[in-house]
PDB file of C-alpha atoms and ligand atoms in Angstrom:
ATOM      1  CA  UNK A   1      22.704   2.089  71.684  1.00 77.00           C
ATOM      2  CA  UNK A   2      19.614   0.216  71.092  1.00 90.00           C
ATOM      3  CA  UNK A   3      19.571  -2.922  72.710  1.00 95.00           C
ATOM      4  CA  UNK A   4      19.128  -6.377  70.915  1.00 97.00           C
ATOM      5  CA  UNK A   5      15.846  -8.128  71.728  1.00 98.00           C
ATOM      6  CA  UNK A   6      16.317 -11.738  72.520  1.00 98.00           C
ATOM      7  CA  UNK A   7      13.561 -14.182  72.758  1.00 98.00           C
ATOM      8  CA  UNK A   8      14.181 -16.816  75.125  1.00 98.00           C
ATOM      9  CA  UNK A   9      12.274 -20.210  74.564  1.00 99.00           C
ATOM     10  CA  UNK A  10      12.176 -22.639  77.756  1.00 98.00           C
ATOM     11  CA  UNK A  11      11.486 -25.966  77.112  1.00 98.00           C
ATOM     12  CA  UNK A  12       9.716 -26.916  80.426  1.00 98.00           C
ATOM     13  CA  UNK A  13       6.368 -25.856  81.825  1.00 98.00           C
ATOM     14  CA  UNK A  14       7.245 -27.287  85.358  1.00 97.00           C
ATOM     15  CA  UNK A  15       6.935 -24.536  87.963  1.00 97.00           C
ATOM     16  CA  UNK A  16      10.490 -25.369  89.315  1.00 97.00           C
ATOM     17  CA  UNK A  17      11.828 -25.947  85.954  1.00 98.00           C
ATOM     18  CA  UNK A  18      15.732 -26.164  86.011  1.00 98.00           C
ATOM     19  CA  UNK A  19      15.495 -25.081  82.377  1.00 98.00           C
ATOM     20  CA  UNK A  20      13.885 -21.848  83.813  1.00 98.00           C
ATOM     21  CA  UNK A  21      16.632 -21.367  86.316  1.00 98.00           C
ATOM     22  CA  UNK A  22      19.128 -21.856  83.587  1.00 98.00           C
ATOM     23  CA  UNK A  23      17.479 -19.379  81.374  1.00 98.00           C
ATOM     24  CA  UNK A  24      17.354 -16.539  84.540  1.00 98.00           C
ATOM     25  CA  UNK A  25      21.197 -17.269  85.119  1.00 98.00           C
ATOM     26  CA  UNK A  26      22.138 -16.706  81.664  1.00 98.00           C
ATOM     27  CA  UNK A  27      19.788 -13.911  81.374  1.00 98.00           C
ATOM     28  CA  UNK A  28      21.709 -12.465  84.336  1.00 97.00           C
ATOM     29  CA  UNK A  29      25.141 -13.039  82.837  1.00 96.00           C
ATOM     30  CA  UNK A  30      24.136 -11.366  79.352  1.00 93.00           C
ATOM     31  CA  UNK A  31      25.559  -8.260  77.780  1.00 85.00           C
ATOM     32  CA  UNK A  32      24.162  -5.030  78.999  1.00 91.00           C
ATOM     33  CA  UNK A  33      22.935  -4.480  75.233  1.00 93.00           C
ATOM     34  CA  UNK A  34      20.753  -7.436  75.307  1.00 97.00           C
ATOM     35  CA  UNK A  35      17.189  -7.117  76.279  1.00 97.00           C
ATOM     36  CA  UNK A  36      16.515 -11.022  77.039  1.00 98.00           C
ATOM     37  CA  UNK A  37      12.944 -12.027  77.674  1.00 98.00           C
ATOM     38  CA  UNK A  38      11.525 -15.716  78.478  1.00 98.00           C
ATOM     39  CA  UNK A  39       8.572 -15.917  75.833  1.00 98.00           C
ATOM     40  CA  UNK A  40       5.583 -17.765  77.119  1.00 98.00           C
ATOM     41  CA  UNK A  41       4.784 -21.195  75.052  1.00 98.00           C
ATOM     42  CA  UNK A  42       2.773 -22.945  77.396  1.00 98.00           C
ATOM     43  CA  UNK A  43      -0.255 -21.111  76.455  1.00 97.00           C
ATOM     44  CA  UNK A  44       0.119 -21.995  72.710  1.00 98.00           C
ATOM     45  CA  UNK A  45      -2.726 -24.245  71.710  1.00 97.00           C
ATOM     46  CA  UNK A  46      -1.496 -27.541  70.002  1.00 98.00           C
ATOM     47  CA  UNK A  47      -0.808 -26.447  66.549  1.00 98.00           C
ATOM     48  CA  UNK A  48      -3.461 -27.587  63.800  1.00 96.00           C
ATOM     49  CA  UNK A  49      -3.119 -26.399  60.245  1.00 95.00           C
ATOM     50  CA  UNK A  50      -6.839 -25.578  60.145  1.00 94.00           C
ATOM     51  CA  UNK A  51      -5.916 -22.671  62.360  1.00 94.00           C
ATOM     52  CA  UNK A  52      -3.930 -21.267  59.572  1.00 92.00           C
ATOM     53  CA  UNK A  53      -7.279 -19.813  58.076  1.00 90.00           C
ATOM     54  CA  UNK A  54      -8.502 -18.192  61.365  1.00 90.00           C
ATOM     55  CA  UNK A  55      -7.246 -15.335  63.228  1.00 86.00           C
ATOM     56  CA  UNK A  56      -5.750 -16.792  66.630  1.00 94.00           C
ATOM     57  CA  UNK A  57      -4.917 -14.024  69.043  1.00 96.00           C
ATOM     58  CA  UNK A  58      -2.246 -16.044  70.874  1.00 97.00           C
ATOM     59  CA  UNK A  59      -0.651 -17.429  67.903  1.00 97.00           C
ATOM     60  CA  UNK A  60      -0.443 -13.973  66.136  1.00 97.00           C
ATOM     61  CA  UNK A  61       1.044 -12.263  69.453  1.00 98.00           C
ATOM     62  CA  UNK A  62       3.646 -15.040  69.382  1.00 98.00           C
ATOM     63  CA  UNK A  63       4.688 -14.907  65.900  1.00 98.00           C
ATOM     64  CA  UNK A  64       4.906 -10.862  66.335  1.00 98.00           C
ATOM     65  CA  UNK A  65       7.138 -11.333  69.278  1.00 98.00           C
ATOM     66  CA  UNK A  66       9.239 -13.595  67.388  1.00 98.00           C
ATOM     67  CA  UNK A  67       9.433 -11.586  64.369  1.00 98.00           C
ATOM     68  CA  UNK A  68      10.493  -8.364  66.406  1.00 98.00           C
ATOM     69  CA  UNK A  69      13.466 -10.312  68.137  1.00 98.00           C
ATOM     70  CA  UNK A  70      16.771 -10.070  66.935  1.00 98.00           C
ATOM     71  CA  UNK A  71      17.775 -13.427  68.174  1.00 98.00           C
ATOM     72  CA  UNK A  72      16.738 -16.584  69.941  1.00 98.00           C
ATOM     73  CA  UNK A  73      17.961 -18.731  72.863  1.00 98.00           C
ATOM     74  CA  UNK A  74      16.501 -22.070  73.631  1.00 99.00           C
ATOM     75  CA  UNK A  75      16.947 -23.487  77.191  1.00 99.00           C
ATOM     76  CA  UNK A  76      15.479 -26.979  77.294  1.00 98.00           C
ATOM     77  CA  UNK A  77      14.889 -30.161  79.204  1.00 98.00           C
ATOM     78  CA  UNK A  78      15.127 -33.552  77.210  1.00 98.00           C
ATOM     79  CA  UNK A  79      11.688 -35.730  76.933  1.00 98.00           C
ATOM     80  CA  UNK A  80      12.076 -39.152  75.659  1.00 98.00           C
ATOM     81  CA  UNK A  81      15.422 -38.255  73.864  1.00 98.00           C
ATOM     82  CA  UNK A  82      13.862 -35.589  71.987  1.00 98.00           C
ATOM     83  CA  UNK A  83      12.457 -31.999  72.214  1.00 98.00           C
ATOM     84  CA  UNK A  84       9.750 -31.388  74.773  1.00 98.00           C
ATOM     85  CA  UNK A  85       6.502 -31.087  73.073  1.00 98.00           C
ATOM     86  CA  UNK A  86       5.631 -27.811  74.216  1.00 98.00           C
ATOM     87  CA  UNK A  87       8.892 -26.452  72.284  1.00 98.00           C
ATOM     88  CA  UNK A  88       8.299 -28.420  69.381  1.00 98.00           C
ATOM     89  CA  UNK A  89       4.735 -26.885  69.195  1.00 98.00           C
ATOM     90  CA  UNK A  90       6.196 -23.213  69.660  1.00 99.00           C
ATOM     91  CA  UNK A  91       8.459 -24.085  66.675  1.00 99.00           C
ATOM     92  CA  UNK A  92       5.567 -25.355  64.421  1.00 98.00           C
ATOM     93  CA  UNK A  93       3.260 -22.338  65.523  1.00 98.00           C
ATOM     94  CA  UNK A  94       6.044 -20.011  64.509  1.00 98.00           C
ATOM     95  CA  UNK A  95       6.789 -21.890  61.138  1.00 98.00           C
ATOM     96  CA  UNK A  96       3.294 -21.168  59.703  1.00 97.00           C
ATOM     97  CA  UNK A  97       1.467 -20.314  57.723  1.00 96.00           C
ATOM     98  CA  UNK A  98       3.707 -21.680  54.829  1.00 96.00           C
ATOM     99  CA  UNK A  99       5.823 -19.118  53.692  1.00 96.00           C
ATOM    100  CA  UNK A 100       5.363 -16.777  56.758  1.00 96.00           C
ATOM    101  CA  UNK A 101       7.567 -18.530  59.130  1.00 98.00           C
ATOM    102  CA  UNK A 102       8.916 -16.060  61.777  1.00 98.00           C
ATOM    103  CA  UNK A 103      12.238 -18.070  62.433  1.00 98.00           C
ATOM    104  CA  UNK A 104      14.051 -17.678  59.099  1.00 98.00           C
ATOM    105  CA  UNK A 105      17.735 -15.742  59.464  1.00 98.00           C
ATOM    106  CA  UNK A 106      17.249 -15.285  63.286  1.00 98.00           C
ATOM    107  CA  UNK A 107      20.577 -16.006  64.967  1.00 98.00           C
ATOM    108  CA  UNK A 108      20.274 -18.649  67.879  1.00 98.00           C
ATOM    109  CA  UNK A 109      21.728 -20.806  70.537  1.00 98.00           C
ATOM    110  CA  UNK A 110      20.743 -24.116  72.291  1.00 99.00           C
ATOM    111  CA  UNK A 111      21.361 -24.922  76.070  1.00 99.00           C
ATOM    112  CA  UNK A 112      20.127 -28.423  76.934  1.00 98.00           C
ATOM    113  CA  UNK A 113      20.219 -29.682  80.555  1.00 98.00           C
ATOM    114  CA  UNK A 114      19.173 -32.880  82.171  1.00 98.00           C
ATOM    115  CA  UNK A 115      18.846 -34.601  85.481  1.00 96.00           C
ATOM    116  CA  UNK A 116      21.031 -37.437  83.818  1.00 95.00           C
ATOM    117  CA  UNK A 117      24.488 -37.440  82.831  1.00 96.00           C
ATOM    118  CA  UNK A 118      24.286 -36.581  79.181  1.00 96.00           C
ATOM    119  CA  UNK A 119      22.891 -33.185  79.424  1.00 98.00           C
ATOM    120  CA  UNK A 120      19.991 -33.434  77.054  1.00 98.00           C
ATOM    121  CA  UNK A 121      22.045 -34.417  73.988  1.00 98.00           C
ATOM    122  CA  UNK A 122      19.140 -35.878  72.101  1.00 98.00           C
ATOM    123  CA  UNK A 123      16.971 -32.879  72.830  1.00 98.00           C
ATOM    124  CA  UNK A 124      19.942 -30.698  71.650  1.00 98.00           C
ATOM    125  CA  UNK A 125      20.587 -32.378  68.433  1.00 98.00           C
ATOM    126  CA  UNK A 126      16.766 -32.918  67.432  1.00 98.00           C
ATOM    127  CA  UNK A 127      16.253 -29.052  68.097  1.00 98.00           C
ATOM    128  CA  UNK A 128      19.202 -28.439  65.499  1.00 98.00           C
ATOM    129  CA  UNK A 129      17.652 -30.739  62.935  1.00 98.00           C
ATOM    130  CA  UNK A 130      14.463 -28.771  63.385  1.00 98.00           C
ATOM    131  CA  UNK A 131      15.978 -25.290  63.340  1.00 98.00           C
ATOM    132  CA  UNK A 132      18.309 -25.884  60.458  1.00 98.00           C
ATOM    133  CA  UNK A 133      15.207 -26.798  58.396  1.00 98.00           C
ATOM    134  CA  UNK A 134      13.615 -23.479  59.538  1.00 98.00           C
ATOM    135  CA  UNK A 135      16.847 -21.545  58.773  1.00 98.00           C
ATOM    136  CA  UNK A 136      17.736 -20.450  62.161  1.00 98.00           C
ATOM    137  CA  UNK A 137      21.356 -19.633  62.140  1.00 98.00           C
ATOM    138  CA  UNK A 138      22.529 -21.727  65.113  1.00 98.00           C
ATOM    139  CA  UNK A 139      25.575 -21.224  67.102  1.00 98.00           C
ATOM    140  CA  UNK A 140      27.779 -24.500  66.760  1.00 98.00           C
ATOM    141  CA  UNK A 141      30.518 -23.890  69.435  1.00 98.00           C
ATOM    142  CA  UNK A 142      30.435 -23.803  72.160  1.00 98.00           C
ATOM    143  CA  UNK A 143      27.873 -26.693  72.628  1.00 98.00           C
ATOM    144  CA  UNK A 144      26.108 -26.733  75.812  1.00 98.00           C
ATOM    145  CA  UNK A 145      24.932 -30.020  77.724  1.00 98.00           C
ATOM    146  CA  UNK A 146      24.414 -29.209  81.238  1.00 98.00           C
ATOM    147  CA  UNK A 147      24.266 -32.783  82.901  1.00 98.00           C
ATOM    148  CA  UNK A 148      23.405 -33.488  86.583  1.00 98.00           C
ATOM    149  CA  UNK A 149      21.760 -30.180  86.639  1.00 98.00           C
ATOM    150  CA  UNK A 150      20.444 -30.634  90.113  1.00 97.00           C
ATOM    151  CA  UNK A 151      23.975 -30.261  91.374  1.00 97.00           C
ATOM    152  CA  UNK A 152      24.320 -26.801  89.953  1.00 98.00           C
ATOM    153  CA  UNK A 153      21.417 -25.203  91.565  1.00 98.00           C
ATOM    154  CA  UNK A 154      20.577 -24.445  95.473  1.00 98.00           C
ATOM    155  CA  UNK A 155      17.099 -24.861  97.126  1.00 97.00           C
ATOM    156  CA  UNK A 156      15.714 -21.810  95.660  1.00 97.00           C
ATOM    157  CA  UNK A 157      16.677 -22.786  92.360  1.00 97.00           C
ATOM    158  CA  UNK A 158      19.470 -20.319  91.853  1.00 98.00           C
ATOM    159  CA  UNK A 159      22.245 -21.679  89.835  1.00 98.00           C
ATOM    160  CA  UNK A 160      25.193 -21.509  92.300  1.00 98.00           C
ATOM    161  CA  UNK A 161      28.076 -23.779  90.967  1.00 98.00           C
ATOM    162  CA  UNK A 162      30.940 -21.687  89.899  1.00 98.00           C
ATOM    163  CA  UNK A 163      31.813 -24.049  87.461  1.00 97.00           C
ATOM    164  CA  UNK A 164      28.321 -24.101  85.579  1.00 98.00           C
ATOM    165  CA  UNK A 165      28.279 -20.252  85.895  1.00 98.00           C
ATOM    166  CA  UNK A 166      31.808 -19.872  84.485  1.00 98.00           C
ATOM    167  CA  UNK A 167      30.935 -22.045  81.721  1.00 98.00           C
ATOM    168  CA  UNK A 168      27.579 -20.256  80.935  1.00 98.00           C
ATOM    169  CA  UNK A 169      29.351 -17.096  80.906  1.00 98.00           C
ATOM    170  CA  UNK A 170      31.714 -18.479  78.104  1.00 98.00           C
ATOM    171  CA  UNK A 171      28.832 -19.370  76.301  1.00 98.00           C
ATOM    172  CA  UNK A 172      27.153 -16.257  76.551  1.00 98.00           C
ATOM    173  CA  UNK A 173      30.114 -14.277  75.642  1.00 97.00           C
ATOM    174  CA  UNK A 174      30.208 -16.623  72.523  1.00 98.00           C
ATOM    175  CA  UNK A 175      26.437 -15.959  72.009  1.00 98.00           C
ATOM    176  CA  UNK A 176      27.019 -12.324  72.071  1.00 97.00           C
ATOM    177  CA  UNK A 177      29.460 -12.413  69.293  1.00 97.00           C
ATOM    178  CA  UNK A 178      27.363 -14.802  67.278  1.00 98.00           C
ATOM    179  CA  UNK A 179      24.229 -12.485  67.409  1.00 97.00           C
ATOM    180  CA  UNK A 180      26.364  -9.455  66.706  1.00 94.00           C
TER     181      UNK A 180
HETATM  182  C1  FMN B 201       8.216 -37.041  80.002  1.00 82.75           C
HETATM  183  C2  FMN B 201       9.851 -37.136  80.382  1.00 82.75           C
HETATM  184  C3  FMN B 201      10.794 -37.559  79.656  1.00 82.75           C
HETATM  185  C4  FMN B 201      12.128 -37.633  80.136  1.00 82.75           C
HETATM  186  N1  FMN B 201      13.088 -37.884  79.101  1.00 82.75           N
HETATM  187  C5  FMN B 201      14.409 -37.873  79.423  1.00 82.75           C
HETATM  188  C6  FMN B 201      15.410 -38.158  78.612  1.00 82.75           C
HETATM  189  O1  FMN B 201      15.143 -38.989  77.584  1.00 82.75           O
HETATM  190  N2  FMN B 201      16.636 -38.035  78.848  1.00 82.75           N
HETATM  191  C7  FMN B 201      17.019 -37.185  80.052  1.00 82.75           C
HETATM  192  O2  FMN B 201      18.242 -37.146  80.220  1.00 82.75           O
HETATM  193  N3  FMN B 201      15.988 -36.802  80.922  1.00 82.75           N
HETATM  194  C8  FMN B 201      14.603 -37.133  80.665  1.00 82.75           C
HETATM  195  N4  FMN B 201      13.672 -36.535  81.272  1.00 82.75           N
HETATM  196  C9  FMN B 201      14.154 -35.846  82.499  1.00 82.75           C
HETATM  197  C10 FMN B 201      14.375 -34.352  82.488  1.00 82.75           C
HETATM  198  O3  FMN B 201      14.779 -33.937  80.959  1.00 82.75           O
HETATM  199  C11 FMN B 201      15.232 -33.879  83.586  1.00 82.75           C
HETATM  200  O4  FMN B 201      14.753 -34.186  84.644  1.00 82.75           O
HETATM  201  C12 FMN B 201      15.165 -32.130  83.227  1.00 82.75           C
HETATM  202  O5  FMN B 201      16.487 -31.987  83.971  1.00 82.75           O
HETATM  203  C13 FMN B 201      14.095 -31.746  83.625  1.00 82.75           C
HETATM  204  O6  FMN B 201      13.991 -30.299  83.370  1.00 82.75           O
HETATM  205  P1  FMN B 201      13.080 -29.128  83.809  1.00 82.75           P
HETATM  206  O7  FMN B 201      12.947 -29.110  85.180  1.00 82.75           O
HETATM  207  O8  FMN B 201      13.585 -27.802  83.171  1.00 82.75           O
HETATM  208  O9  FMN B 201      11.939 -29.580  83.275  1.00 82.75           O
HETATM  209  C14 FMN B 201      12.376 -36.725  81.115  1.00 82.75           C
HETATM  210  C15 FMN B 201      11.356 -36.349  81.936  1.00 82.75           C
HETATM  211  C16 FMN B 201      10.156 -36.258  81.513  1.00 82.75           C
HETATM  212  C17 FMN B 201       9.142 -35.680  82.497  1.00 82.75           C
END
């Protein structure tokens, strides 16, 4: 059976990003029929509408990668109660040129995490606002806000908390149904 391609977008550029740890954990928990890859977004120049008239290789490659994906999964931190700029930039880049958005109709899901107690609720819901306009078919339930994320990892950045892993497994089972 052909594997479904899942584009994983990570909303943090930090070397030891918790978001990346969570992304790697869910990639490990995913169904065998999913081919999940973290897509580089930190190299995308800040979106400028003037670029729509130019051929920017790095934009083209990103847009084609998303277009060729069957679904998306966003794993993100929260910055100032909203979407980290690197992630919003990637969403903007994929949404243009006008009429050629690569997001429309893709099934998706959001995992937000934070050092704080409320698990990136603001980023999660701002993402829902943006992606609903982009016509991403975002999974509504279960929601995933991972609070106090530092307590779920070991010193190597591996998610070791059984409670967190159990919850992420349930989340990925629901995501599999949603994508299929
Ligand atoms: C610029 C900036 C703004 C932040 N704003 C928030 C915030 O509004 N709410 C929150 O819970 N954490 C906030 N944080 C903390 C991070 O979201 C949190 O530590 C997260 O776990 C870091 O994830 P990462 O390791 O994937 O970057 C902020 C961090 C930075 C650098």
